[in-house]
Short mmCIF file of N, CA, C and O in Angstrom, two decimals:
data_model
loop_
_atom_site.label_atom_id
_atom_site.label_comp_id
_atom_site.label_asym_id
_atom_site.label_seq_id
_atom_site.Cartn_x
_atom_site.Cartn_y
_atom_site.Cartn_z
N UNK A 27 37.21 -85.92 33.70
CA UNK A 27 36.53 -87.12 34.12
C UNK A 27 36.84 -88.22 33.11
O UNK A 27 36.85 -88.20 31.88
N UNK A 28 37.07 -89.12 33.92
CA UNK A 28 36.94 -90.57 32.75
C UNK A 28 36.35 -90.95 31.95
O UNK A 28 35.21 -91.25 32.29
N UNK A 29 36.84 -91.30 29.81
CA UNK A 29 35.60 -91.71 30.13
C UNK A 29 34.68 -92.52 30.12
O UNK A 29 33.51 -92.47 29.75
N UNK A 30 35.41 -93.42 30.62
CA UNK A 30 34.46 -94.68 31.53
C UNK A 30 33.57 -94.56 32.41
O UNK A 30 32.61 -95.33 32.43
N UNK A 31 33.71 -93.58 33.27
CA UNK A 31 32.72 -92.61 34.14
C UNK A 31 32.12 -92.07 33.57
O UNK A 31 31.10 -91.73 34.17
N UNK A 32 32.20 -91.61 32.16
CA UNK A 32 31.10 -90.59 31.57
C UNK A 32 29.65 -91.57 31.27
O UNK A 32 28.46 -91.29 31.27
N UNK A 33 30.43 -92.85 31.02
CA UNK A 33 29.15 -93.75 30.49
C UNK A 33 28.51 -94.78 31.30
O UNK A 33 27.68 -95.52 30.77
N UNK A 34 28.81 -94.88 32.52
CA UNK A 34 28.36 -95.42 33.79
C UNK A 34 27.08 -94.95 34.13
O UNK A 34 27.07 -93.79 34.55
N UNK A 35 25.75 -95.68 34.05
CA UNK A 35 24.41 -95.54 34.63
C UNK A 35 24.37 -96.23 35.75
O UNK A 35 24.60 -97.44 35.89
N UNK A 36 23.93 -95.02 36.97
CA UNK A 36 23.88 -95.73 37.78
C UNK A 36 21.94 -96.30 38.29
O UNK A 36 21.56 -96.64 39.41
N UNK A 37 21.22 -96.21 37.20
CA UNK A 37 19.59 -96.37 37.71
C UNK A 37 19.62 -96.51 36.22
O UNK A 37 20.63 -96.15 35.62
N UNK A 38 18.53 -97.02 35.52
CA UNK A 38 17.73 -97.07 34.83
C UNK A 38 16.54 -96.84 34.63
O UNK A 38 15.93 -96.94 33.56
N UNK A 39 15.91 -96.31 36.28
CA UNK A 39 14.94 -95.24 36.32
C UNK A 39 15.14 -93.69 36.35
O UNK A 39 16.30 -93.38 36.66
N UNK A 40 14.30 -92.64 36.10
CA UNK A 40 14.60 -91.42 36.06
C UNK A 40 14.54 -91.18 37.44
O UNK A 40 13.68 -91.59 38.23
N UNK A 41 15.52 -90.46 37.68
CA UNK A 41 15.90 -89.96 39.17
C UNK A 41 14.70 -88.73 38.71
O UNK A 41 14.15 -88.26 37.72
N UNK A 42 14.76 -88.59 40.56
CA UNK A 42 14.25 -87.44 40.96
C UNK A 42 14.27 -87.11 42.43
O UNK A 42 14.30 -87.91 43.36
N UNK A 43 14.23 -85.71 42.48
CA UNK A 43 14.12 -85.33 43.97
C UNK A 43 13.01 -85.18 45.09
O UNK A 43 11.83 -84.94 44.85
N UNK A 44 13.67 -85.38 46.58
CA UNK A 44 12.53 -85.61 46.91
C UNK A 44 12.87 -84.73 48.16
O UNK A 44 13.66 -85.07 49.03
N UNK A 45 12.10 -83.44 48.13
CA UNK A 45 12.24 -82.69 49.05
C UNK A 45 11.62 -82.85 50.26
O UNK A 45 10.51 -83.33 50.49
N UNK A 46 12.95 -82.14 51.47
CA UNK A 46 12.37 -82.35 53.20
C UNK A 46 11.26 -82.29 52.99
O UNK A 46 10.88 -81.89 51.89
N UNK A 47 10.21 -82.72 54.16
CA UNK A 47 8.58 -81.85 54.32
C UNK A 47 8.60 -80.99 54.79
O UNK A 47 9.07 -80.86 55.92
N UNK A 48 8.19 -80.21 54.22
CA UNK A 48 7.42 -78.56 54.69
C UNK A 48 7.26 -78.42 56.20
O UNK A 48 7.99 -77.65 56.82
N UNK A 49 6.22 -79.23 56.87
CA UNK A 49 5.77 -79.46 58.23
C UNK A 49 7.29 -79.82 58.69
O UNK A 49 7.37 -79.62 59.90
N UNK A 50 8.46 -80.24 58.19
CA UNK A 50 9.30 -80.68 59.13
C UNK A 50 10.25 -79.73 59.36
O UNK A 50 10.89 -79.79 60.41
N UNK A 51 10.44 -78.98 58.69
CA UNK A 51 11.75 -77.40 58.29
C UNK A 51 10.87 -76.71 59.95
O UNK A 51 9.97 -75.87 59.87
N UNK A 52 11.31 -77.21 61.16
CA UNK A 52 11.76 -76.67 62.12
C UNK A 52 11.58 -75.17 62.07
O UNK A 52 10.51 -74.61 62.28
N UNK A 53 12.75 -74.56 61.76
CA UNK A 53 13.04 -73.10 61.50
C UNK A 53 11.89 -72.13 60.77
O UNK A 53 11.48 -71.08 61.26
N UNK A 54 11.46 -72.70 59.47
CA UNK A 54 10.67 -72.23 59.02
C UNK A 54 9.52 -71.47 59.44
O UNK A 54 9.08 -70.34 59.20
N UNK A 55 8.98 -72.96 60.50
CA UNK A 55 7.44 -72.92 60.98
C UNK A 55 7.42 -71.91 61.74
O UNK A 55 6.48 -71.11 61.72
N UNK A 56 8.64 -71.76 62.63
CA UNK A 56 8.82 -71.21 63.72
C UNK A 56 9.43 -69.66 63.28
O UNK A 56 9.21 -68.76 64.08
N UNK A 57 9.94 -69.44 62.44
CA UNK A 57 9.42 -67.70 61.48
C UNK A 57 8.55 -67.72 60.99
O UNK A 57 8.55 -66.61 60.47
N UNK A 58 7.26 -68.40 60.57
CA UNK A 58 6.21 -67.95 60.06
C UNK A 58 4.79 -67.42 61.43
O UNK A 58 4.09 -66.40 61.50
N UNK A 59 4.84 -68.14 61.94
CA UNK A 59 4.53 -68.03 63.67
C UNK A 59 4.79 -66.73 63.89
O UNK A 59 3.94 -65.86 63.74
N UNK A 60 5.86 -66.55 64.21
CA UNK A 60 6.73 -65.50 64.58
C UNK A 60 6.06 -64.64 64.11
O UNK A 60 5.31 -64.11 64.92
N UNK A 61 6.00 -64.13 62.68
CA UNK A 61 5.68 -63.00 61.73
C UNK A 61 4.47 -62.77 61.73
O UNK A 61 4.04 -61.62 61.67
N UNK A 62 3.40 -64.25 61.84
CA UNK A 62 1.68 -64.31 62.00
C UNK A 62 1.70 -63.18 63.39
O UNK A 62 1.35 -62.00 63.43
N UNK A 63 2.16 -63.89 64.24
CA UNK A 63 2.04 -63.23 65.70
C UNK A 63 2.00 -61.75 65.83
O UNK A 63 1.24 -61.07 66.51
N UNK A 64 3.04 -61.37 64.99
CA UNK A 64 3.51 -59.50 64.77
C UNK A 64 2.50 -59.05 63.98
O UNK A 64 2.32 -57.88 64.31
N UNK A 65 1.51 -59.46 62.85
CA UNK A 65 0.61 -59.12 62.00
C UNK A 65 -0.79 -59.54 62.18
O UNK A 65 -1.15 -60.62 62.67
N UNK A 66 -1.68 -58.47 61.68
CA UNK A 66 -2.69 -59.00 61.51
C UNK A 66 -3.89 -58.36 60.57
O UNK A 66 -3.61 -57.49 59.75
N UNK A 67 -5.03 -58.77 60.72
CA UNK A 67 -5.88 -58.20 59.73
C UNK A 67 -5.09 -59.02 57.62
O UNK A 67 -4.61 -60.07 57.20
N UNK A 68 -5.47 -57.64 57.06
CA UNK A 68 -5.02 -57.90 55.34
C UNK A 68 -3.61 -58.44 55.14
O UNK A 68 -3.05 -59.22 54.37
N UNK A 69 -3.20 -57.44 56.46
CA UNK A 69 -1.35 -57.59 56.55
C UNK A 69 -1.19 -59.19 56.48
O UNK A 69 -0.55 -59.83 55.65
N UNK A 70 -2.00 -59.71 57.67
CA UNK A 70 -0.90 -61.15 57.76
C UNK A 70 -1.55 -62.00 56.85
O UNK A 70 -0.87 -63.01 56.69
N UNK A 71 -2.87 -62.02 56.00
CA UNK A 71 -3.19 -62.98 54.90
C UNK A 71 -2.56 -62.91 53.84
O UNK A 71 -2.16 -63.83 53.12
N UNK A 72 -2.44 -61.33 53.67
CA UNK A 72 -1.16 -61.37 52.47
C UNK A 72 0.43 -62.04 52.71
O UNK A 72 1.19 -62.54 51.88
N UNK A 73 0.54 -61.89 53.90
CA UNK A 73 2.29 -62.42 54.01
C UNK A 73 1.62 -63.77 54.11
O UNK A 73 1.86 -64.33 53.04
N UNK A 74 0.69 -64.77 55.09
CA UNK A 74 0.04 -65.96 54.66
C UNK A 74 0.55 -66.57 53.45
O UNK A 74 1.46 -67.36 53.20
N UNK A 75 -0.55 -65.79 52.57
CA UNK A 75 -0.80 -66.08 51.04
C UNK A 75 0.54 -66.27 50.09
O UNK A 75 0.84 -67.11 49.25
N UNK A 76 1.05 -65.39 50.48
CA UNK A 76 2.62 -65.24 49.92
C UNK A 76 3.46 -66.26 50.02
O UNK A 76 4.04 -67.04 49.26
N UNK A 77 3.38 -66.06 51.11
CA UNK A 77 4.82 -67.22 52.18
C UNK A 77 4.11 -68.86 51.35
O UNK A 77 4.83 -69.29 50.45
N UNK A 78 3.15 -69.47 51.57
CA UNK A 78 2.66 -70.44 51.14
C UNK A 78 3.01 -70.56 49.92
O UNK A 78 4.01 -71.28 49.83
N UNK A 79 2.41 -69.94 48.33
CA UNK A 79 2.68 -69.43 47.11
C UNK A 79 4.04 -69.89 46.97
O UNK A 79 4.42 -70.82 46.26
N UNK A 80 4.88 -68.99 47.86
CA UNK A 80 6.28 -69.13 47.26
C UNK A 80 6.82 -70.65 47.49
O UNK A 80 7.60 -71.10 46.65
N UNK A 81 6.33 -71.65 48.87
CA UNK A 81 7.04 -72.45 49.22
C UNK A 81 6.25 -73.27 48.45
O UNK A 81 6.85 -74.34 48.42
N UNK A 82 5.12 -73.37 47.75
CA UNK A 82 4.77 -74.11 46.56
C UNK A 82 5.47 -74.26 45.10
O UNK A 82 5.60 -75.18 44.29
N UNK A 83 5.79 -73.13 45.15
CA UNK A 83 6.51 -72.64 43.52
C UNK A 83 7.43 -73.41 44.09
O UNK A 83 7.58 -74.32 43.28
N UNK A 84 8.27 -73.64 45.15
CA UNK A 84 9.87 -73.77 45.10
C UNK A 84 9.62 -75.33 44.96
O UNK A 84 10.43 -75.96 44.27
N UNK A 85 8.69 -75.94 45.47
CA UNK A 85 8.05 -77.40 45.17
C UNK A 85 7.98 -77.71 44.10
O UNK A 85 8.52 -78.73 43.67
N UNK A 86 7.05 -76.62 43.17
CA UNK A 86 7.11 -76.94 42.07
C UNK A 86 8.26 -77.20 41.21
O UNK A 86 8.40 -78.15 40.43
N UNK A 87 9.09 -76.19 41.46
CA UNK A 87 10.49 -76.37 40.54
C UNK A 87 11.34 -77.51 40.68
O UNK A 87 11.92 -77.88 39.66
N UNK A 88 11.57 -78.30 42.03
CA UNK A 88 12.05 -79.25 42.24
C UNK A 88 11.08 -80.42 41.22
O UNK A 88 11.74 -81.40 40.87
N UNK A 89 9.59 -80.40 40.74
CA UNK A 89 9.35 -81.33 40.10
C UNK A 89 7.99 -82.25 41.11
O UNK A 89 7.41 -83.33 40.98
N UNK A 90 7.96 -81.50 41.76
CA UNK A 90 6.73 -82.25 42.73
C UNK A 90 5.05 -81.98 41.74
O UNK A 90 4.73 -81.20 40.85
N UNK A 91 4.62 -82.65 42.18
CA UNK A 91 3.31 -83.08 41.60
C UNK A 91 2.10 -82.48 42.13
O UNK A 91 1.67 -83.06 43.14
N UNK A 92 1.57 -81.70 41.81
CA UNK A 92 0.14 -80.72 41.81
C UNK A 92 -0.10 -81.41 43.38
O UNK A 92 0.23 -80.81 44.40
N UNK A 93 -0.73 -82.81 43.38
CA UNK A 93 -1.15 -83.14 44.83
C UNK A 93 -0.29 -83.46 45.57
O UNK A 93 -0.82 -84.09 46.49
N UNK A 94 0.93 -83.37 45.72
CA UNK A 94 2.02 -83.31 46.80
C UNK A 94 2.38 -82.24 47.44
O UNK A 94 2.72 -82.07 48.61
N UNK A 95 2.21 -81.29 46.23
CA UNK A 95 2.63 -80.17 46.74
C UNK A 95 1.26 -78.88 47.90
O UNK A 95 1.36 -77.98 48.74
N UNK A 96 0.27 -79.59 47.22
CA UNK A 96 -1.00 -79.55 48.41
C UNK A 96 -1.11 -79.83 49.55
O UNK A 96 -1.52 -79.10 50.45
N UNK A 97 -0.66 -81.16 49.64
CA UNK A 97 -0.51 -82.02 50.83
C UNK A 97 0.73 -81.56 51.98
O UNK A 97 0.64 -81.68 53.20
N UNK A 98 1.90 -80.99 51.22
CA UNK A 98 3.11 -80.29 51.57
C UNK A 98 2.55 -79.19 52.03
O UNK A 98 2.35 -79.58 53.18
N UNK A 99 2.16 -78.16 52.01
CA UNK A 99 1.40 -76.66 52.04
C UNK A 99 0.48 -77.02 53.26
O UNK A 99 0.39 -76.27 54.23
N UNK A 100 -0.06 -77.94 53.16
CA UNK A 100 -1.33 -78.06 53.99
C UNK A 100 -0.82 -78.52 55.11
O UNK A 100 -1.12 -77.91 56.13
N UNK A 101 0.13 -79.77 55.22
CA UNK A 101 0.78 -80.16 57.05
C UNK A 101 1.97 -79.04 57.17
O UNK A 101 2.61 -79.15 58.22
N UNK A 102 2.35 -78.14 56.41
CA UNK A 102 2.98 -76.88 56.93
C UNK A 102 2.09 -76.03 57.43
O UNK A 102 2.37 -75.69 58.58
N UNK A 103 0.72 -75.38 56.83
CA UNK A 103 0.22 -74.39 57.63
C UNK A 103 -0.26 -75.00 58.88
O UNK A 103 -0.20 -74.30 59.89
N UNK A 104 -0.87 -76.64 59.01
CA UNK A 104 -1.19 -77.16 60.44
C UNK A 104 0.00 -76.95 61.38
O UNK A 104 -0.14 -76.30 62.42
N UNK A 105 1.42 -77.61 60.97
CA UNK A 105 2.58 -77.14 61.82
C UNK A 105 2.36 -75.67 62.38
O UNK A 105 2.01 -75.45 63.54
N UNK A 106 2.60 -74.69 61.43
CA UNK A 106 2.42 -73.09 61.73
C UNK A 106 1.48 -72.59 62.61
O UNK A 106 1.67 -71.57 63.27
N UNK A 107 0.35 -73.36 62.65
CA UNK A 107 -0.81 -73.19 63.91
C UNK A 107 -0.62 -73.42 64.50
O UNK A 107 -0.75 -72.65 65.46
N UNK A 108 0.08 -75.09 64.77
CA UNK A 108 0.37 -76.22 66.11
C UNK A 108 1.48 -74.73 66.54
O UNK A 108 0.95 -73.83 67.19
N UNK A 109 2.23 -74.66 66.33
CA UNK A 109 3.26 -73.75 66.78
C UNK A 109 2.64 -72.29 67.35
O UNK A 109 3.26 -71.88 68.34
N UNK A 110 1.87 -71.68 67.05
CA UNK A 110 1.32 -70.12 66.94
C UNK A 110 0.57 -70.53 68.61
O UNK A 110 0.66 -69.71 69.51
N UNK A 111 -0.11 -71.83 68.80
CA UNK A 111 -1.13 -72.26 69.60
C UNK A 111 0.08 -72.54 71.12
O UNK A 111 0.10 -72.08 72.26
N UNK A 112 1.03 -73.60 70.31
CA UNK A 112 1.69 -73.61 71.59
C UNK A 112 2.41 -72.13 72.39
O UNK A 112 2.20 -71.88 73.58
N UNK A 113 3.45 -71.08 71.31
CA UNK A 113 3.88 -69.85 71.64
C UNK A 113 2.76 -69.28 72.57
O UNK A 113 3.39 -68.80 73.51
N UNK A 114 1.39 -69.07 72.79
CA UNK A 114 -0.08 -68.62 73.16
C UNK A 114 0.00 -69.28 74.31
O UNK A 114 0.17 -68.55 75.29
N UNK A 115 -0.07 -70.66 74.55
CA UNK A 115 0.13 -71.32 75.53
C UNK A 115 0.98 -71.26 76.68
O UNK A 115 0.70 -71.43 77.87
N UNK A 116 2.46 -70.89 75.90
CA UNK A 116 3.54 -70.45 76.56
C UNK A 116 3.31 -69.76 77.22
O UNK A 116 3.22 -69.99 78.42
N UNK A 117 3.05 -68.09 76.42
CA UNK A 117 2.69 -66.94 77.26
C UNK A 117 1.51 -67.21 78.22
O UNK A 117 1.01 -66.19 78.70
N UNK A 118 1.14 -67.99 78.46
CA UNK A 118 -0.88 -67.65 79.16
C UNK A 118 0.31 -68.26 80.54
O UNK A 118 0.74 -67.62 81.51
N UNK A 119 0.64 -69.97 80.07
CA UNK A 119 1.27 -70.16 81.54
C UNK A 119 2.46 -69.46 82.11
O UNK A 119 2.67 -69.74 83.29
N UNK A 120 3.13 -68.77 81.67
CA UNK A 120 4.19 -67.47 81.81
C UNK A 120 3.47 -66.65 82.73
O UNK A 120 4.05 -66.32 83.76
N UNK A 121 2.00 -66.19 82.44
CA UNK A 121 1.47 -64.98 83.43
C UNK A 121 1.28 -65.67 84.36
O UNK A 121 2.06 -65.48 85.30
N UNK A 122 0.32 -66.61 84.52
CA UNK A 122 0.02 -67.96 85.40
C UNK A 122 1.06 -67.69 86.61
O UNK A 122 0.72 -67.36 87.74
N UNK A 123 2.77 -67.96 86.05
CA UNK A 123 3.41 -68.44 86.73
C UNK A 123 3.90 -67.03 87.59
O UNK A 123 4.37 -67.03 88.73
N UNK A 124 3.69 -66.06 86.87
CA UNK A 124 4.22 -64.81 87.28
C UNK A 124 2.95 -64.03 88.75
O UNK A 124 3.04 -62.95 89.33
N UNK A 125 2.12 -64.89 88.86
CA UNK A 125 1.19 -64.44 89.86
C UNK A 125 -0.20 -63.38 88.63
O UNK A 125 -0.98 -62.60 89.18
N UNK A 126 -0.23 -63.52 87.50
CA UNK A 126 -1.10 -63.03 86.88
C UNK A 126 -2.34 -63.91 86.18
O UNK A 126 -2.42 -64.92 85.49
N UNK A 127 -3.03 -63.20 86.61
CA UNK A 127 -4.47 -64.21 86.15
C UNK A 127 -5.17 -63.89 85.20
O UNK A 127 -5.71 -62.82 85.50
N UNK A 128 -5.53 -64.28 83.96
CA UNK A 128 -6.63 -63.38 83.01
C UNK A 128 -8.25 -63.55 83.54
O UNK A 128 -9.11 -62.69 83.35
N UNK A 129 -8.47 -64.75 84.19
CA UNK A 129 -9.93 -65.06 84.47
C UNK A 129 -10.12 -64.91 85.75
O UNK A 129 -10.93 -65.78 86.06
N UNK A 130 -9.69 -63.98 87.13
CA UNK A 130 -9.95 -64.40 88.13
C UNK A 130 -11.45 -65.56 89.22
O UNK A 130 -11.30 -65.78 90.42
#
């Protein structure tokens, strides 16, 4: 490298990163759903508890801030519900459509 390039600032503020939102990682929400759905009872608060934990720590390491990373955690587990609620939904109008009724 040049080095004229070595001594080039390009900010005079401290960079930092600024990770996707939690609630927005698509994929994510939609394996955690997934896995809630297959579990339940101790089983799924522990994978819960876990899964959350870890995607905090990984917040943390990027440098995020105690209340961001709350706020991050928290419109991810609402996503993970919004999602768990619609999959539920799916299936109910699926029987619906199939000539099956739960409430006659």
């Amino acid at each position: 490298m040049s080095a004229a390039l070595k001594d080039v600032r390009f900010s005079e503020s401290e960079e930092r990163v600024v990770p996707f939102p939690l609630a927005g990682q698509v994929g994510l929400v939609r394996r955690c759903a997934s896995e809630l759905e297959n579990i339940h009872g101790q089983a799924a608060l522990h994978y819960w508890k876990s899964e959350c934990r870890a995607l905090a720590e990984r917040l943390k390491t990027l440098g995020c801030a105690d209340d961001a990373i709350s706020q991050q955690v928290m419109a991810f587990q609402t996503e993970v519900q919004v999602e768990m609620m619609r999959r539920y939904s799916d299936r109910l109008a699926g029987e619906t459509k199939d000539g099956y009724r739960l409430n006659p």
